[in-house]
Short mmCIF file of C-alpha atoms in Angstrom, two decimals:
data_model
loop_
_atom_site.label_atom_id
_atom_site.label_comp_id
_atom_site.label_asym_id
_atom_site.label_seq_id
_atom_site.Cartn_x
_atom_site.Cartn_y
_atom_site.Cartn_z
CA UNK A 191 -10.65 -25.13 -10.84
CA UNK A 192 -12.38 -27.09 -7.57
CA UNK A 193 -13.40 -25.73 -4.59
CA UNK A 194 -10.45 -27.25 -2.97
CA UNK A 195 -7.82 -26.09 -5.22
CA UNK A 196 -9.07 -22.48 -4.83
CA UNK A 197 -8.72 -22.52 -1.17
CA UNK A 198 -5.45 -23.61 -1.55
CA UNK A 199 -4.74 -20.05 -2.99
CA UNK A 200 -3.45 -17.96 -0.31
CA UNK A 201 -5.30 -14.46 -1.47
CA UNK A 202 -8.60 -16.33 -1.36
CA UNK A 203 -8.79 -16.23 2.48
CA UNK A 204 -8.55 -12.32 2.56
CA UNK A 205 -11.36 -12.46 0.36
CA UNK A 206 -13.12 -14.89 2.30
CA UNK A 207 -12.30 -12.78 5.53
CA UNK A 208 -13.70 -9.58 3.90
CA UNK A 209 -16.95 -11.34 2.71
CA UNK A 210 -17.42 -12.38 6.54
CA UNK A 211 -16.60 -8.82 8.04
CA UNK A 212 -19.22 -7.41 5.75
CA UNK A 213 -21.78 -9.80 6.62
CA UNK A 214 -21.07 -9.11 10.08
CA UNK A 215 -21.02 -5.35 9.45
CA UNK A 216 -24.34 -5.69 7.91
CA UNK A 217 -25.71 -7.78 10.50
CA UNK A 218 -25.29 -4.57 12.69
CA UNK A 219 -27.51 -2.54 10.67
CA UNK A 220 -30.24 -5.25 10.21
CA UNK A 221 -28.98 -5.51 6.49
CA UNK A 222 -29.27 -1.82 5.49
CA UNK A 223 -26.81 0.15 3.85
CA UNK A 224 -25.27 -2.57 1.81
CA UNK A 225 -24.61 -0.56 -1.22
CA UNK A 226 -23.23 2.38 0.58
CA UNK A 227 -20.94 -0.04 2.91
CA UNK A 228 -19.48 -1.60 -0.26
CA UNK A 229 -19.02 2.07 -2.01
CA UNK A 230 -17.30 3.51 1.15
CA UNK A 231 -15.32 -0.08 1.54
CA UNK A 232 -13.75 0.41 -2.42
CA UNK A 233 -13.27 4.09 -1.94
CA UNK A 234 -11.11 3.93 1.21
CA UNK A 235 -9.66 0.38 0.52
CA UNK A 236 -8.28 1.59 -2.60
CA UNK A 237 -5.75 3.98 -0.78
CA UNK A 238 -4.94 0.80 1.49
CA UNK A 239 -4.45 -1.41 -1.64
CA UNK A 240 -2.27 1.17 -3.48
CA UNK A 241 0.42 1.67 -0.73
CA UNK A 242 -0.08 -2.22 -0.03
CA UNK A 243 0.95 -2.92 -3.78
CA UNK A 244 4.05 -0.80 -2.98
CA UNK A 245 5.19 -2.43 0.56
CA UNK A 246 4.60 -6.03 -1.19
CA UNK A 247 7.37 -5.62 -3.87
CA UNK A 248 9.59 -4.48 -0.94
CA UNK A 249 8.83 -7.17 1.34
CA UNK A 250 9.09 -9.51 -1.83
CA UNK A 251 12.85 -8.66 -1.75
CA UNK A 252 13.38 -10.66 1.40
CA UNK A 253 13.88 -10.80 5.25
CA UNK A 254 14.26 -7.32 6.44
CA UNK A 255 12.84 -5.16 3.53
CA UNK A 256 10.17 -3.02 4.41
CA UNK A 257 9.53 0.73 4.33
CA UNK A 258 8.66 2.40 7.01
CA UNK A 259 9.01 5.88 5.19
CA UNK A 260 5.32 5.47 3.24
CA UNK A 261 3.44 7.88 5.77
CA UNK A 262 5.83 10.68 5.66
CA UNK A 263 6.42 10.40 1.75
CA UNK A 264 2.61 10.70 1.57
CA UNK A 265 2.30 13.48 3.59
CA UNK A 266 5.53 15.42 1.74
CA UNK A 267 4.03 14.37 -1.76
CA UNK A 268 0.46 15.56 -1.46
CA UNK A 269 1.54 18.45 0.65
CA UNK A 270 3.99 19.81 -2.18
CA UNK A 271 1.65 19.21 -5.13
CA UNK A 272 -1.36 20.81 -3.55
CA UNK A 273 0.99 23.90 -2.89
CA UNK A 274 2.00 23.81 -6.57
CA UNK A 275 -1.23 23.38 -7.55
CA UNK A 276 -2.94 26.26 -5.38
CA UNK A 277 -6.35 25.09 -6.02
CA UNK A 278 -5.75 26.27 -9.69
CA UNK A 279 -7.82 24.88 -12.27
CA UNK A 280 -5.96 22.86 -14.95
CA UNK A 281 -2.92 22.34 -12.70
CA UNK A 282 -3.96 18.31 -11.59
CA UNK A 283 -1.24 16.83 -14.04
CA UNK A 284 1.04 19.44 -12.80
CA UNK A 285 0.35 18.25 -9.23
CA UNK A 286 0.85 14.66 -10.24
CA UNK A 287 4.09 14.80 -11.51
CA UNK A 288 5.42 16.72 -8.69
CA UNK A 289 3.97 14.34 -6.41
CA UNK A 290 5.62 11.36 -8.63
CA UNK A 291 8.46 13.12 -8.52
CA UNK A 292 8.60 13.39 -4.85
CA UNK A 293 8.31 9.57 -4.84
CA UNK A 294 11.21 9.04 -6.84
CA UNK A 295 13.52 11.41 -5.16
CA UNK A 296 12.18 9.66 -1.66
CA UNK A 297 12.76 5.82 -3.20
CA UNK A 298 16.57 6.73 -4.32
CA UNK A 299 17.16 8.80 -1.09
CA UNK A 300 15.91 5.68 1.01
CA UNK A 301 18.07 3.16 -1.20
CA UNK A 302 21.14 5.34 -0.98
CA UNK A 303 20.79 5.26 2.81
CA UNK A 304 20.48 1.35 2.66
CA UNK A 305 23.50 1.01 -0.04
CA UNK A 306 25.91 3.58 0.92
CA UNK A 307 25.94 3.55 4.29
CA UNK A 308 24.91 -0.23 4.91
CA UNK A 309 21.85 0.48 7.02
CA UNK A 310 19.21 -1.87 7.66
CA UNK A 311 16.18 -0.44 5.82
CA UNK A 312 14.01 -0.37 8.90
CA UNK A 313 16.30 2.16 10.46
CA UNK A 314 17.20 3.93 6.58
CA UNK A 315 13.53 4.43 5.82
CA UNK A 316 12.35 5.25 9.31
CA UNK A 317 15.28 7.82 9.60
CA UNK A 318 14.45 9.08 6.30
CA UNK A 319 10.83 9.49 7.23
CA UNK A 320 11.94 11.80 9.96
CA UNK A 321 13.25 14.17 7.22
CA UNK A 322 10.55 14.02 4.89
CA UNK A 323 7.82 14.65 7.75
CA UNK A 324 10.05 17.61 8.94
CA UNK A 325 10.06 18.80 5.00
CA UNK A 326 6.17 18.53 4.73
CA UNK A 327 5.71 20.59 8.18
CA UNK A 328 8.27 23.41 6.89
CA UNK A 329 6.60 23.68 3.47
CA UNK A 330 3.00 23.14 4.93
CA UNK A 331 3.46 25.95 7.73
CA UNK A 332 -0.29 25.61 9.04
CA UNK A 333 -2.05 25.85 5.67
CA UNK A 334 -4.50 23.56 4.23
CA UNK A 335 -4.66 24.08 0.56
CA UNK A 336 -7.72 22.70 -1.16
CA UNK A 337 -7.38 20.32 -4.62
CA UNK A 338 -8.67 22.17 -7.82
CA UNK A 339 -12.33 21.20 -8.39
CA UNK A 340 -11.56 19.01 -10.91
CA UNK A 341 -9.37 16.98 -9.37
CA UNK A 342 -11.64 16.84 -6.53
CA UNK A 343 -14.21 15.93 -8.30
CA UNK A 344 -12.22 13.09 -10.03
CA UNK A 345 -10.95 11.61 -6.53
CA UNK A 346 -14.67 11.98 -5.04
CA UNK A 347 -16.52 10.98 -8.21
CA UNK A 348 -17.33 7.60 -9.99
CA UNK A 349 -17.43 5.41 -13.21
CA UNK A 350 -19.94 2.66 -13.80
CA UNK A 351 -21.29 3.00 -10.35
CA UNK A 352 -17.72 2.25 -8.63
CA UNK A 353 -15.22 4.86 -7.22
CA UNK A 354 -12.88 6.70 -9.41
CA UNK A 355 -9.94 5.82 -6.62
CA UNK A 356 -10.71 2.18 -6.75
CA UNK A 357 -10.24 2.02 -10.83
CA UNK A 358 -7.05 3.61 -10.13
CA UNK A 359 -6.00 1.04 -7.34
CA UNK A 360 -7.48 -1.78 -9.64
CA UNK A 361 -5.57 -0.68 -12.76
CA UNK A 362 -2.06 -0.45 -10.61
CA UNK A 363 -2.84 -4.16 -9.32
CA UNK A 364 -3.38 -5.28 -12.83
CA UNK A 365 -0.10 -3.49 -14.11
CA UNK A 366 1.71 -4.84 -10.99
CA UNK A 367 0.22 -8.28 -11.71
CA UNK A 368 1.55 -8.33 -15.23
CA UNK A 369 4.89 -7.35 -14.23
CA UNK A 370 5.81 -9.78 -11.80
CA UNK A 371 4.09 -12.63 -13.76
CA UNK A 372 5.06 -11.74 -17.39
CA UNK A 373 8.25 -9.80 -17.17
CA UNK A 374 12.18 -10.33 -16.60
CA UNK A 375 12.06 -7.54 -13.88
CA UNK A 376 9.20 -9.64 -12.11
CA UNK A 377 11.02 -12.94 -12.03
CA UNK A 378 14.20 -11.19 -10.96
CA UNK A 379 12.46 -9.83 -8.13
CA UNK A 380 11.02 -13.00 -7.02
CA UNK A 381 14.75 -14.65 -7.54
CA UNK A 382 16.30 -11.96 -5.56
CA UNK A 383 13.90 -12.43 -2.65
CA UNK A 384 13.82 -16.60 -2.98
CA UNK A 385 17.71 -16.11 -2.57
CA UNK A 386 19.96 -13.01 -3.00
CA UNK A 387 23.16 -15.09 -3.10
CA UNK A 388 21.94 -17.52 -5.62
CA UNK A 389 20.26 -14.63 -7.79
CA UNK A 390 23.80 -12.43 -7.64
CA UNK A 391 25.48 -15.31 -8.96
CA UNK A 392 23.24 -16.23 -11.48
CA UNK A 393 23.54 -12.77 -13.02
CA UNK A 394 20.80 -10.75 -11.58
CA UNK A 395 21.21 -7.43 -11.59
CA UNK A 396 20.35 -7.32 -7.64
CA UNK A 397 21.17 -3.98 -6.32
CA UNK A 398 19.58 -2.63 -9.66
CA UNK A 399 16.24 -4.46 -8.86
CA UNK A 400 16.23 -3.42 -5.09
CA UNK A 401 16.56 0.42 -5.93
CA UNK A 402 14.05 0.25 -8.60
CA UNK A 403 11.72 -1.44 -5.80
CA UNK A 404 12.17 1.21 -3.22
CA UNK A 405 11.72 4.16 -5.81
CA UNK A 406 8.51 2.27 -6.60
CA UNK A 407 7.10 1.79 -3.14
CA UNK A 408 7.76 5.18 -2.64
CA UNK A 409 6.03 6.46 -6.16
CA UNK A 410 3.17 4.35 -5.39
CA UNK A 411 2.83 6.06 -1.57
CA UNK A 412 3.30 9.62 -3.60
CA UNK A 413 0.40 8.61 -5.80
CA UNK A 414 -1.66 7.53 -2.63
CA UNK A 415 -0.91 10.66 -0.86
CA UNK A 416 -1.88 12.95 -3.99
CA UNK A 417 -5.28 10.96 -4.18
CA UNK A 418 -6.01 10.97 -0.89
CA UNK A 419 -5.38 14.79 -0.42
CA UNK A 420 -7.81 15.16 -3.20
CA UNK A 421 -10.58 12.98 -2.08
CA UNK A 422 -10.06 14.58 1.35
CA UNK A 423 -9.82 18.30 0.22
CA UNK A 424 -6.44 19.02 1.24
CA UNK A 425 -3.38 17.49 2.63
CA UNK A 426 -2.97 17.08 6.64
CA UNK A 427 0.67 16.50 8.37
CA UNK A 428 -0.98 13.08 9.87
CA UNK A 429 -2.53 12.36 6.68
CA UNK A 430 -0.64 9.09 6.29
CA UNK A 431 -0.32 7.93 9.94
CA UNK A 432 -2.37 5.04 10.06
CA UNK A 433 -1.02 3.50 6.53
CA UNK A 434 2.25 2.55 8.00
CA UNK A 435 0.66 -0.37 9.92
CA UNK A 436 -1.85 -0.62 7.22
CA UNK A 437 0.53 -0.91 4.45
CA UNK A 438 2.02 -4.00 6.37
CA UNK A 439 -1.07 -5.64 7.40
CA UNK A 440 -2.43 -5.64 4.02
CA UNK A 441 0.40 -7.50 2.66
CA UNK A 442 0.87 -10.07 5.24
CA UNK A 443 -3.21 -10.66 5.65
CA UNK A 444 -3.06 -10.88 1.59
CA UNK A 445 -0.88 -13.86 1.51
CA UNK A 446 2.32 -12.46 0.41
CA UNK A 447 5.61 -14.67 2.06
CA UNK A 448 7.10 -12.45 4.67
CA UNK A 449 9.94 -14.50 4.09
CA UNK A 450 10.21 -12.97 0.48
CA UNK A 451 10.28 -14.46 -2.90
CA UNK A 452 6.45 -14.55 -3.34
CA UNK A 453 3.85 -11.79 -4.07
CA UNK A 454 0.33 -12.11 -3.83
CA UNK A 455 -1.51 -9.20 -5.53
CA UNK A 456 -4.92 -10.13 -5.34
CA UNK A 457 -4.64 -10.59 -1.63
CA UNK A 458 -3.63 -7.27 -1.46
CA UNK A 459 -7.26 -6.04 -2.49
CA UNK A 460 -8.91 -8.41 -0.49
CA UNK A 461 -7.18 -7.75 2.82
CA UNK A 462 -7.33 -3.80 2.23
CA UNK A 463 -11.20 -4.19 1.84
CA UNK A 464 -11.37 -6.71 5.05
CA UNK A 465 -9.19 -3.78 7.20
CA UNK A 466 -11.58 -1.08 6.34
CA UNK A 467 -14.74 -3.21 7.11
CA UNK A 468 -13.20 -4.38 10.36
CA UNK A 469 -12.59 -0.74 11.35
CA UNK A 470 -16.16 0.05 9.95
CA UNK A 471 -17.65 -2.84 12.37
CA UNK A 472 -15.59 -1.66 15.52
CA UNK A 473 -16.61 1.78 14.84
CA UNK A 474 -19.99 0.70 14.93
CA UNK A 475 -19.23 -1.14 18.55
CA UNK A 476 -17.45 2.28 19.64
CA UNK A 477 -14.44 1.19 19.69
CA UNK A 478 -11.24 3.75 19.81
CA UNK A 479 -8.41 3.93 17.66
CA UNK A 480 -6.20 1.91 20.13
CA UNK A 481 -8.52 -1.08 19.94
CA UNK A 482 -8.22 -0.71 16.27
CA UNK A 483 -4.53 -1.00 16.12
CA UNK A 484 -4.40 -4.02 19.09
CA UNK A 485 -6.64 -5.90 16.82
CA UNK A 486 -4.74 -5.29 13.63
CA UNK A 487 -1.43 -6.36 15.36
CA UNK A 488 -2.82 -9.29 16.46
CA UNK A 489 -4.31 -10.23 13.25
CA UNK A 490 -0.65 -9.52 11.93
CA UNK A 491 0.96 -11.72 14.54
CA UNK A 492 -1.33 -14.58 14.11
CA UNK A 493 -0.92 -14.63 10.23
CA UNK A 494 2.86 -14.84 10.51
CA UNK A 495 2.63 -17.29 13.54
CA UNK A 496 0.41 -19.54 11.27
CA UNK A 497 2.38 -19.00 8.01
CA UNK A 498 5.76 -19.96 10.06
CA UNK A 499 4.18 -23.17 11.37
CA UNK A 500 2.78 -24.33 8.23
CA UNK A 501 6.42 -23.94 6.37
CA UNK A 502 7.71 -25.88 9.61
CA UNK A 503 5.38 -28.87 8.81
CA UNK A 504 6.18 -28.53 4.97
#
């Protein structure tokens, strides 16, 4: 593959942006701490990548499809999982099963609101998120239960020099890529996003594809919440807040088409690293959360405008 062909790949730009942000951040420290910065980027970027992969699948369904319940689903899954484990050793798989079960239930509930009540996805998932968050508050009751020691060690540990959570995110990315590129379901998802009516006429079980996709994004969010709570030492009611905008940002920056019908798995990981490095750079300058959110929104708008302009020219 020639350099020009490589530059034509949408995902390469998120990785180039991440590399540039990495270099600029190191420039602030005169090149010190490169290893620590890379390790931190992989650790925290993994959570953004996991929720981003799920959001990518939903956005691939086509215009109007997005899941705004990701933060609340993360919080609810983490809260119920840690409450069930109660810091007891040997309960990690019990907690994981509960977290994934929460994801399946949330995904089915979201799709039921969309399909049965004919609500737009953005309204359905936003309304559902209020219910999930309220349930998390009720079940949490102000307590911060620590994860079992073994689970915390896994979430904060490393293998072959890389964070364990990064290995989990990488494994999920590979699975999602294989599903999209090599399975019938992946082709049906892309066909649904490219033209819903044509896909339905071609015999694609459109509603089953949509239901499965909304379940998957909720499951990915639940897994991210479970791992994040284990990584940070417990579940907090605002633990998923930053991942609402982040999950959309990594999808858009990663090169996935907001018009649907096209996914970009490698770009999600590149964008996740880029977003963490940008936040690190802004923190080095003393910028607050408001500045970071404004910058993130500006980046998304700029990329959407650029993509729209490119489609018009094409």
